[in-house]
Amino acid sequence: MPKVLISGRGGCGKSTIVSLLARKLKNNGNRILVVDCDESNFGLNKILGIEKPKKTLMNNLGGKLAVRDKLLEIVQKDENHLNIFDVMSLDDLSNDYVTWDDNLGFLEIGKIEHSMEGCACPMGALSRDFLNHLTINENEWILVDTEAGIEHFGRGVLEGADFIIAIVDPSEDAILLANKAYKLSFENNKNFGVILNKIDDNLEEILKSKLDSNIAILGIINYSSDIAMLNLQGNSVESVSIGVLDDIITCIN
């Protein structure tokens, strides 16, 4: 089963679609871990409908300074990347930094907690190392919610992923990002596709015409005022049913 990295511009619907896919996969009898790699997003657990873990993964390892010190050691030794974890499975993950709702798990890599604390590079390095060492079995999925833009490509977070999805909403910026993400994924021999989100009949063909012709469109999700209201109220989307999700899952798997 795949590790799937979800990317896109801010506000395109990454967290919502991660949550919809996670709930659908769970209902289909799979075991899923949602990994929150966005250091600036604080509400994914609410959309997902699950409690926050006791700690972020970074805080469980001693905090940002501890991980930063590890990175400095790597630079001094002229090594390529962080190597904190051993090979591990979902069963090896501690309840200190993962919460579970039956077969749905949730983990946060790390968050910006204080002003002037510095860049988010330690979170990116930790995400990369964690995903590279996490193994999954039959009927297990990893869904990775990333920060806005493509910085996670530069940080190498995609290295441990099997499939990259870009969420494209009706904006020129989303199209430009998706086309760039496709090229970066191709460079790394990663499977890639897009989900068109918040779409109506007038927009679908325009978006398709602007995307690179080699990009696979995995599915189309129409704009939903019900989902918008759930997000505004800080409620979970677990009750939402969208038929195209099964087709998207089939394309990825």
PDB file of C-alpha atoms in Angstrom:
ATOM      1  CA  MET A   1       0.000   0.000   0.000  1.00  0.00           C
ATOM      2  CA  PRO A   2       1.268   3.505  -0.774  1.00  0.00           C
ATOM      3  CA  LYS A   3       2.645   6.486   1.055  1.00  0.00           C
ATOM      4  CA  VAL A   4       0.867   9.444  -0.531  1.00  0.00           C
ATOM      5  CA  LEU A   5       2.084  13.036  -0.314  1.00  0.00           C
ATOM      6  CA  ILE A   6      -0.554  15.756  -0.847  1.00  0.00           C
ATOM      7  CA  SER A   7       0.667  19.143  -2.076  1.00  0.00           C
ATOM      8  CA  GLY A   8      -0.766  22.401  -3.381  1.00  0.00           C
ATOM      9  CA  ARG A   9      -1.107  26.097  -2.717  1.00  0.00           C
ATOM     10  CA  GLY A  10      -2.501  27.513   0.498  1.00  0.00           C
ATOM     11  CA  GLY A  11      -6.288  27.240   0.640  1.00  0.00           C
ATOM     12  CA  CYS A  12      -6.643  24.756  -2.215  1.00  0.00           C
ATOM     13  CA  GLY A  13      -8.156  22.102   0.060  1.00  0.00           C
ATOM     14  CA  LYS A  14      -5.209  19.830   0.918  1.00  0.00           C
ATOM     15  CA  SER A  15      -6.237  19.184   4.519  1.00  0.00           C
ATOM     16  CA  THR A  16      -9.880  18.636   3.595  1.00  0.00           C
ATOM     17  CA  ILE A  17      -9.039  16.122   0.872  1.00  0.00           C
ATOM     18  CA  VAL A  18      -6.512  14.339   3.098  1.00  0.00           C
ATOM     19  CA  SER A  19      -9.267  13.995   5.701  1.00  0.00           C
ATOM     20  CA  LEU A  20     -11.876  12.818   3.181  1.00  0.00           C
ATOM     21  CA  LEU A  21      -9.484  10.214   1.766  1.00  0.00           C
ATOM     22  CA  ALA A  22      -8.450   9.054   5.240  1.00  0.00           C
ATOM     23  CA  ARG A  23     -12.030   8.540   6.376  1.00  0.00           C
ATOM     24  CA  LYS A  24     -12.946   6.762   3.138  1.00  0.00           C
ATOM     25  CA  LEU A  25      -9.947   4.439   3.383  1.00  0.00           C
ATOM     26  CA  LYS A  26     -10.800   3.672   7.010  1.00  0.00           C
ATOM     27  CA  ASN A  27     -14.400   2.876   6.102  1.00  0.00           C
ATOM     28  CA  ASN A  28     -13.092   0.564   3.370  1.00  0.00           C
ATOM     29  CA  GLY A  29     -11.259  -1.510   5.988  1.00  0.00           C
ATOM     30  CA  ASN A  30      -7.755  -0.058   5.747  1.00  0.00           C
ATOM     31  CA  ARG A  31      -5.393   1.193   8.433  1.00  0.00           C
ATOM     32  CA  ILE A  32      -4.262   4.778   7.865  1.00  0.00           C
ATOM     33  CA  LEU A  33      -1.759   7.155   9.401  1.00  0.00           C
ATOM     34  CA  VAL A  34      -2.213  10.833   8.567  1.00  0.00           C
ATOM     35  CA  VAL A  35       1.093  12.694   8.922  1.00  0.00           C
ATOM     36  CA  ASP A  36       0.822  16.468   9.356  1.00  0.00           C
ATOM     37  CA  CYS A  37       4.015  17.947   7.893  1.00  0.00           C
ATOM     38  CA  ASP A  38       2.705  21.515   7.815  1.00  0.00           C
ATOM     39  CA  GLU A  39       4.404  23.443  10.603  1.00  0.00           C
ATOM     40  CA  SER A  40       1.915  26.329  10.259  1.00  0.00           C
ATOM     41  CA  ASN A  41      -1.403  24.446  10.157  1.00  0.00           C
ATOM     42  CA  PHE A  42      -3.091  23.933  13.526  1.00  0.00           C
ATOM     43  CA  GLY A  43      -6.523  22.562  12.593  1.00  0.00           C
ATOM     44  CA  LEU A  44      -6.042  19.339  10.618  1.00  0.00           C
ATOM     45  CA  ASN A  45      -7.116  17.171  13.545  1.00  0.00           C
ATOM     46  CA  LYS A  46     -10.476  18.990  13.694  1.00  0.00           C
ATOM     47  CA  ILE A  47     -11.171  18.420   9.997  1.00  0.00           C
ATOM     48  CA  LEU A  48     -10.122  14.799  10.457  1.00  0.00           C
ATOM     49  CA  GLY A  49     -12.216  14.385  13.605  1.00  0.00           C
ATOM     50  CA  ILE A  50      -9.480  13.082  15.897  1.00  0.00           C
ATOM     51  CA  GLU A  51      -7.703  14.237  19.048  1.00  0.00           C
ATOM     52  CA  LYS A  52      -4.277  15.844  18.869  1.00  0.00           C
ATOM     53  CA  PRO A  53      -1.361  13.689  20.109  1.00  0.00           C
ATOM     54  CA  LYS A  54       0.229  14.454  23.469  1.00  0.00           C
ATOM     55  CA  LYS A  55       3.357  15.687  21.675  1.00  0.00           C
ATOM     56  CA  THR A  56       4.574  16.429  18.194  1.00  0.00           C
ATOM     57  CA  LEU A  57       7.186  14.013  16.893  1.00  0.00           C
ATOM     58  CA  MET A  58       9.782  16.778  17.184  1.00  0.00           C
ATOM     59  CA  ASN A  59       8.944  17.518  20.813  1.00  0.00           C
ATOM     60  CA  ASN A  60       9.088  13.812  21.577  1.00  0.00           C
ATOM     61  CA  LEU A  61      12.692  13.859  20.339  1.00  0.00           C
ATOM     62  CA  GLY A  62      13.647  16.771  22.566  1.00  0.00           C
ATOM     63  CA  GLY A  63      12.337  19.722  20.580  1.00  0.00           C
ATOM     64  CA  LYS A  64      13.492  21.816  17.677  1.00  0.00           C
ATOM     65  CA  LEU A  65      16.880  22.667  19.179  1.00  0.00           C
ATOM     66  CA  ALA A  66      17.706  18.987  19.656  1.00  0.00           C
ATOM     67  CA  VAL A  67      16.857  18.185  16.035  1.00  0.00           C
ATOM     68  CA  ARG A  68      18.741  21.272  14.853  1.00  0.00           C
ATOM     69  CA  ASP A  69      21.832  20.067  16.734  1.00  0.00           C
ATOM     70  CA  LYS A  70      21.552  16.744  14.903  1.00  0.00           C
ATOM     71  CA  LEU A  71      21.432  18.625  11.606  1.00  0.00           C
ATOM     72  CA  LEU A  72      24.538  20.611  12.525  1.00  0.00           C
ATOM     73  CA  GLU A  73      26.365  17.345  13.247  1.00  0.00           C
ATOM     74  CA  ILE A  74      25.424  16.139   9.764  1.00  0.00           C
ATOM     75  CA  VAL A  75      26.774  19.301   8.158  1.00  0.00           C
ATOM     76  CA  GLN A  76      30.016  19.009  10.120  1.00  0.00           C
ATOM     77  CA  LYS A  77      30.416  15.373   9.058  1.00  0.00           C
ATOM     78  CA  ASP A  78      29.583  16.261   5.431  1.00  0.00           C
ATOM     79  CA  GLU A  79      26.729  13.736   5.407  1.00  0.00           C
ATOM     80  CA  ASN A  80      23.637  14.032   3.228  1.00  0.00           C
ATOM     81  CA  HIS A  81      20.628  13.813   5.543  1.00  0.00           C
ATOM     82  CA  LEU A  82      19.285  13.243   9.026  1.00  0.00           C
ATOM     83  CA  ASN A  83      19.338   9.658  10.301  1.00  0.00           C
ATOM     84  CA  ILE A  84      17.485   9.493  13.614  1.00  0.00           C
ATOM     85  CA  PHE A  85      15.087   6.590  13.088  1.00  0.00           C
ATOM     86  CA  ASP A  86      15.509   2.874  12.622  1.00  0.00           C
ATOM     87  CA  VAL A  87      13.207   0.964  10.281  1.00  0.00           C
ATOM     88  CA  MET A  88       9.777   0.919  11.932  1.00  0.00           C
ATOM     89  CA  SER A  89       6.163  -0.081  11.327  1.00  0.00           C
ATOM     90  CA  LEU A  90       2.896   1.508  12.441  1.00  0.00           C
ATOM     91  CA  ASP A  91       2.869  -0.838  15.439  1.00  0.00           C
ATOM     92  CA  ASP A  92       6.197   0.608  16.605  1.00  0.00           C
ATOM     93  CA  LEU A  93       4.881   4.175  16.878  1.00  0.00           C
ATOM     94  CA  SER A  94       4.332   5.499  20.392  1.00  0.00           C
ATOM     95  CA  ASN A  95       1.022   6.812  21.684  1.00  0.00           C
ATOM     96  CA  ASP A  96       3.030   9.756  23.016  1.00  0.00           C
ATOM     97  CA  TYR A  97       3.048  11.244  19.512  1.00  0.00           C
ATOM     98  CA  VAL A  98       0.279   9.362  17.668  1.00  0.00           C
ATOM     99  CA  THR A  99      -3.437   9.342  18.433  1.00  0.00           C
ATOM    100  CA  TRP A 100      -5.675   6.580  17.107  1.00  0.00           C
ATOM    101  CA  ASP A 101      -9.375   6.405  16.300  1.00  0.00           C
ATOM    102  CA  ASP A 102      -9.736   2.702  15.655  1.00  0.00           C
ATOM    103  CA  ASN A 103      -7.616   2.200  12.487  1.00  0.00           C
ATOM    104  CA  LEU A 104      -7.073   5.901  11.814  1.00  0.00           C
ATOM    105  CA  GLY A 105      -3.920   7.455  13.275  1.00  0.00           C
ATOM    106  CA  PHE A 106      -2.729  11.055  13.404  1.00  0.00           C
ATOM    107  CA  LEU A 107       0.804  12.394  13.877  1.00  0.00           C
ATOM    108  CA  GLU A 108       2.190  15.940  13.781  1.00  0.00           C
ATOM    109  CA  ILE A 109       5.848  16.342  12.791  1.00  0.00           C
ATOM    110  CA  GLY A 110       6.311  19.720  14.487  1.00  0.00           C
ATOM    111  CA  LYS A 111       4.816  23.198  14.783  1.00  0.00           C
ATOM    112  CA  ILE A 112       6.001  26.787  14.933  1.00  0.00           C
ATOM    113  CA  GLU A 113       5.423  27.536  18.611  1.00  0.00           C
ATOM    114  CA  HIS A 114       7.278  30.802  19.299  1.00  0.00           C
ATOM    115  CA  SER A 115       8.121  33.980  17.418  1.00  0.00           C
ATOM    116  CA  MET A 116      11.731  34.309  16.233  1.00  0.00           C
ATOM    117  CA  GLU A 117      12.380  30.582  16.658  1.00  0.00           C
ATOM    118  CA  GLY A 118      13.964  30.253  13.237  1.00  0.00           C
ATOM    119  CA  CYS A 119      13.275  28.375  10.036  1.00  0.00           C
ATOM    120  CA  ALA A 120      11.328  25.154   9.574  1.00  0.00           C
ATOM    121  CA  CYS A 121      14.248  23.180   8.096  1.00  0.00           C
ATOM    122  CA  PRO A 122      14.403  20.800  11.099  1.00  0.00           C
ATOM    123  CA  MET A 123      10.757  19.827  10.491  1.00  0.00           C
ATOM    124  CA  GLY A 124      11.505  19.095   6.842  1.00  0.00           C
ATOM    125  CA  ALA A 125      14.535  16.969   7.675  1.00  0.00           C
ATOM    126  CA  LEU A 126      12.574  15.086  10.328  1.00  0.00           C
ATOM    127  CA  SER A 127       9.677  14.462   7.916  1.00  0.00           C
ATOM    128  CA  ARG A 128      12.068  13.061   5.328  1.00  0.00           C
ATOM    129  CA  ASP A 129      13.812  10.734   7.773  1.00  0.00           C
ATOM    130  CA  PHE A 130      10.540   9.541   9.320  1.00  0.00           C
ATOM    131  CA  LEU A 131       8.912   8.679   5.990  1.00  0.00           C
ATOM    132  CA  ASN A 132      12.059   6.976   4.701  1.00  0.00           C
ATOM    133  CA  HIS A 133      12.171   4.624   7.686  1.00  0.00           C
ATOM    134  CA  LEU A 134       8.444   3.910   8.057  1.00  0.00           C
ATOM    135  CA  THR A 135       7.376   0.619   6.470  1.00  0.00           C
ATOM    136  CA  ILE A 136       3.780  -0.295   5.723  1.00  0.00           C
ATOM    137  CA  ASN A 137       1.985  -3.578   5.182  1.00  0.00           C
ATOM    138  CA  GLU A 138      -0.999  -4.732   3.149  1.00  0.00           C
ATOM    139  CA  ASN A 139      -4.062  -2.520   3.698  1.00  0.00           C
ATOM    140  CA  GLU A 140      -1.993   0.217   5.365  1.00  0.00           C
ATOM    141  CA  TRP A 141      -1.749   3.749   3.979  1.00  0.00           C
ATOM    142  CA  ILE A 142       0.231   6.873   4.858  1.00  0.00           C
ATOM    143  CA  LEU A 143      -1.317  10.219   3.873  1.00  0.00           C
ATOM    144  CA  VAL A 144       1.023  13.197   4.216  1.00  0.00           C
ATOM    145  CA  ASP A 145      -0.418  16.720   4.443  1.00  0.00           C
ATOM    146  CA  THR A 146       2.311  19.176   3.425  1.00  0.00           C
ATOM    147  CA  GLU A 147       2.781  22.909   3.797  1.00  0.00           C
ATOM    148  CA  ALA A 148       1.661  25.252   1.019  1.00  0.00           C
ATOM    149  CA  GLY A 149       3.891  25.444  -2.039  1.00  0.00           C
ATOM    150  CA  ILE A 150       6.758  23.157  -3.052  1.00  0.00           C
ATOM    151  CA  GLU A 151       9.380  23.659  -0.359  1.00  0.00           C
ATOM    152  CA  HIS A 152       8.927  20.038   0.762  1.00  0.00           C
ATOM    153  CA  PHE A 153      10.214  18.962  -2.663  1.00  0.00           C
ATOM    154  CA  GLY A 154      13.409  20.910  -2.064  1.00  0.00           C
ATOM    155  CA  ARG A 155      13.728  19.414   1.413  1.00  0.00           C
ATOM    156  CA  GLY A 156      13.468  15.900  -0.008  1.00  0.00           C
ATOM    157  CA  VAL A 157      10.292  14.964   1.873  1.00  0.00           C
ATOM    158  CA  LEU A 158       8.987  13.259  -1.274  1.00  0.00           C
ATOM    159  CA  GLU A 159      11.901  10.785  -1.147  1.00  0.00           C
ATOM    160  CA  GLY A 160       9.942   8.307   0.976  1.00  0.00           C
ATOM    161  CA  ALA A 161       6.632   8.738  -0.869  1.00  0.00           C
ATOM    162  CA  ASP A 162       5.195   6.427  -3.515  1.00  0.00           C
ATOM    163  CA  PHE A 163       2.667   8.829  -5.007  1.00  0.00           C
ATOM    164  CA  ILE A 164       2.419  12.627  -5.182  1.00  0.00           C
ATOM    165  CA  ILE A 165      -0.948  14.369  -5.499  1.00  0.00           C
ATOM    166  CA  ALA A 166      -1.333  18.070  -6.234  1.00  0.00           C
ATOM    167  CA  ILE A 167      -4.643  19.691  -5.337  1.00  0.00           C
ATOM    168  CA  VAL A 168      -5.667  22.225  -7.975  1.00  0.00           C
ATOM    169  CA  ASP A 169      -8.352  24.788  -7.202  1.00  0.00           C
ATOM    170  CA  PRO A 170      -9.491  27.452  -9.695  1.00  0.00           C
ATOM    171  CA  SER A 171      -6.433  29.721  -9.640  1.00  0.00           C
ATOM    172  CA  GLU A 172      -3.438  30.390 -11.858  1.00  0.00           C
ATOM    173  CA  ASP A 173      -1.125  29.848  -8.896  1.00  0.00           C
ATOM    174  CA  ALA A 174      -2.509  26.351  -8.304  1.00  0.00           C
ATOM    175  CA  ILE A 175      -1.950  25.455 -11.961  1.00  0.00           C
ATOM    176  CA  LEU A 176       1.621  26.767 -11.974  1.00  0.00           C
ATOM    177  CA  LEU A 177       2.390  24.856  -8.772  1.00  0.00           C
ATOM    178  CA  ALA A 178       0.887  21.630 -10.124  1.00  0.00           C
ATOM    179  CA  ASN A 179       2.908  21.842 -13.338  1.00  0.00           C
ATOM    180  CA  LYS A 180       6.097  22.477 -11.348  1.00  0.00           C
ATOM    181  CA  ALA A 181       5.295  19.692  -8.868  1.00  0.00           C
ATOM    182  CA  TYR A 182       4.819  17.300 -11.788  1.00  0.00           C
ATOM    183  CA  LYS A 183       8.291  18.129 -13.134  1.00  0.00           C
ATOM    184  CA  LEU A 184       9.882  17.729  -9.702  1.00  0.00           C
ATOM    185  CA  SER A 185       8.095  14.413  -9.169  1.00  0.00           C
ATOM    186  CA  PHE A 186       9.190  13.207 -12.609  1.00  0.00           C
ATOM    187  CA  GLU A 187      12.808  14.077 -11.731  1.00  0.00           C
ATOM    188  CA  ASN A 188      12.503  11.775  -8.718  1.00  0.00           C
ATOM    189  CA  ASN A 189      10.668   8.943 -10.530  1.00  0.00           C
ATOM    190  CA  LYS A 190       7.532   9.426  -8.452  1.00  0.00           C
ATOM    191  CA  ASN A 191       3.995   8.708  -9.615  1.00  0.00           C
ATOM    192  CA  PHE A 192       2.016  11.940  -9.882  1.00  0.00           C
ATOM    193  CA  GLY A 193      -1.548  13.086 -10.417  1.00  0.00           C
ATOM    194  CA  VAL A 194      -3.852  15.971  -9.601  1.00  0.00           C
ATOM    195  CA  ILE A 195      -7.273  16.356  -8.034  1.00  0.00           C
ATOM    196  CA  LEU A 196      -9.309  19.290  -9.306  1.00  0.00           C
ATOM    197  CA  ASN A 197     -11.075  20.816  -6.302  1.00  0.00           C
ATOM    198  CA  LYS A 198     -13.856  23.403  -5.806  1.00  0.00           C
ATOM    199  CA  ILE A 199     -14.860  23.017  -9.451  1.00  0.00           C
ATOM    200  CA  ASP A 200     -18.003  23.825 -11.443  1.00  0.00           C
ATOM    201  CA  ASP A 201     -18.879  23.062 -15.068  1.00  0.00           C
ATOM    202  CA  ASN A 202     -17.542  26.397 -16.297  1.00  0.00           C
ATOM    203  CA  LEU A 203     -14.094  25.862 -14.807  1.00  0.00           C
ATOM    204  CA  GLU A 204     -13.270  22.212 -15.507  1.00  0.00           C
ATOM    205  CA  GLU A 205     -12.189  22.482 -19.145  1.00  0.00           C
ATOM    206  CA  ILE A 206     -10.226  25.683 -18.528  1.00  0.00           C
ATOM    207  CA  LEU A 207      -8.199  24.029 -15.773  1.00  0.00           C
ATOM    208  CA  LYS A 208      -7.584  20.925 -17.862  1.00  0.00           C
ATOM    209  CA  SER A 209      -6.333  23.031 -20.778  1.00  0.00           C
ATOM    210  CA  LYS A 210      -3.813  24.849 -18.576  1.00  0.00           C
ATOM    211  CA  LEU A 211      -2.316  21.742 -16.972  1.00  0.00           C
ATOM    212  CA  ASP A 212       0.625  19.919 -18.532  1.00  0.00           C
ATOM    213  CA  SER A 213      -0.858  17.396 -20.976  1.00  0.00           C
ATOM    214  CA  ASN A 214       1.099  14.558 -19.340  1.00  0.00           C
ATOM    215  CA  ILE A 215      -0.514  15.071 -15.924  1.00  0.00           C
ATOM    216  CA  ALA A 216      -3.065  12.461 -14.869  1.00  0.00           C
ATOM    217  CA  ILE A 217      -6.301  13.861 -13.448  1.00  0.00           C
ATOM    218  CA  LEU A 218      -7.264  11.483 -10.653  1.00  0.00           C
ATOM    219  CA  GLY A 219     -10.630  13.025  -9.871  1.00  0.00           C
ATOM    220  CA  ILE A 220     -12.785  16.132  -9.804  1.00  0.00           C
ATOM    221  CA  ILE A 221     -14.485  17.430  -6.662  1.00  0.00           C
ATOM    222  CA  ASN A 222     -17.140  20.098  -7.067  1.00  0.00           C
ATOM    223  CA  TYR A 223     -17.385  23.102  -4.781  1.00  0.00           C
ATOM    224  CA  SER A 224     -19.459  22.243  -1.697  1.00  0.00           C
ATOM    225  CA  SER A 225     -20.979  24.875   0.572  1.00  0.00           C
ATOM    226  CA  ASP A 226     -21.568  22.102   3.130  1.00  0.00           C
ATOM    227  CA  ILE A 227     -17.836  21.352   3.328  1.00  0.00           C
ATOM    228  CA  ALA A 228     -17.068  25.072   3.483  1.00  0.00           C
ATOM    229  CA  MET A 229     -19.439  25.428   6.455  1.00  0.00           C
ATOM    230  CA  LEU A 230     -17.896  22.436   8.251  1.00  0.00           C
ATOM    231  CA  ASN A 231     -14.447  23.972   7.824  1.00  0.00           C
ATOM    232  CA  LEU A 232     -15.643  27.370   9.015  1.00  0.00           C
ATOM    233  CA  GLN A 233     -17.185  25.834  12.134  1.00  0.00           C
ATOM    234  CA  GLY A 234     -14.141  23.664  12.869  1.00  0.00           C
ATOM    235  CA  ASN A 235     -16.084  20.436  12.418  1.00  0.00           C
ATOM    236  CA  SER A 236     -14.995  17.113  10.957  1.00  0.00           C
ATOM    237  CA  VAL A 237     -15.790  16.075   7.387  1.00  0.00           C
ATOM    238  CA  GLU A 238     -16.203  12.424   8.420  1.00  0.00           C
ATOM    239  CA  SER A 239     -19.938  12.495   7.594  1.00  0.00           C
ATOM    240  CA  VAL A 240     -19.343  13.805   4.052  1.00  0.00           C
ATOM    241  CA  SER A 241     -19.751  11.308   1.214  1.00  0.00           C
ATOM    242  CA  ILE A 242     -18.125  11.978  -2.169  1.00  0.00           C
ATOM    243  CA  GLY A 243     -18.428   9.236  -4.777  1.00  0.00           C
ATOM    244  CA  VAL A 244     -15.260  10.092  -6.708  1.00  0.00           C
ATOM    245  CA  LEU A 245     -13.048   9.149  -3.741  1.00  0.00           C
ATOM    246  CA  ASP A 246     -13.193   5.440  -4.610  1.00  0.00           C
ATOM    247  CA  ASP A 247     -11.999   6.206  -8.145  1.00  0.00           C
ATOM    248  CA  ILE A 248      -9.145   8.327  -6.777  1.00  0.00           C
ATOM    249  CA  ILE A 249      -8.078   5.552  -4.405  1.00  0.00           C
ATOM    250  CA  THR A 250      -8.103   3.038  -7.266  1.00  0.00           C
ATOM    251  CA  CYS A 251      -5.852   5.314  -9.351  1.00  0.00           C
ATOM    252  CA  ILE A 252      -3.346   5.677  -6.517  1.00  0.00           C
ATOM    253  CA  ASN A 253      -3.232   2.072  -5.388  1.00  0.00           C
TER     254      ASN A 253
END
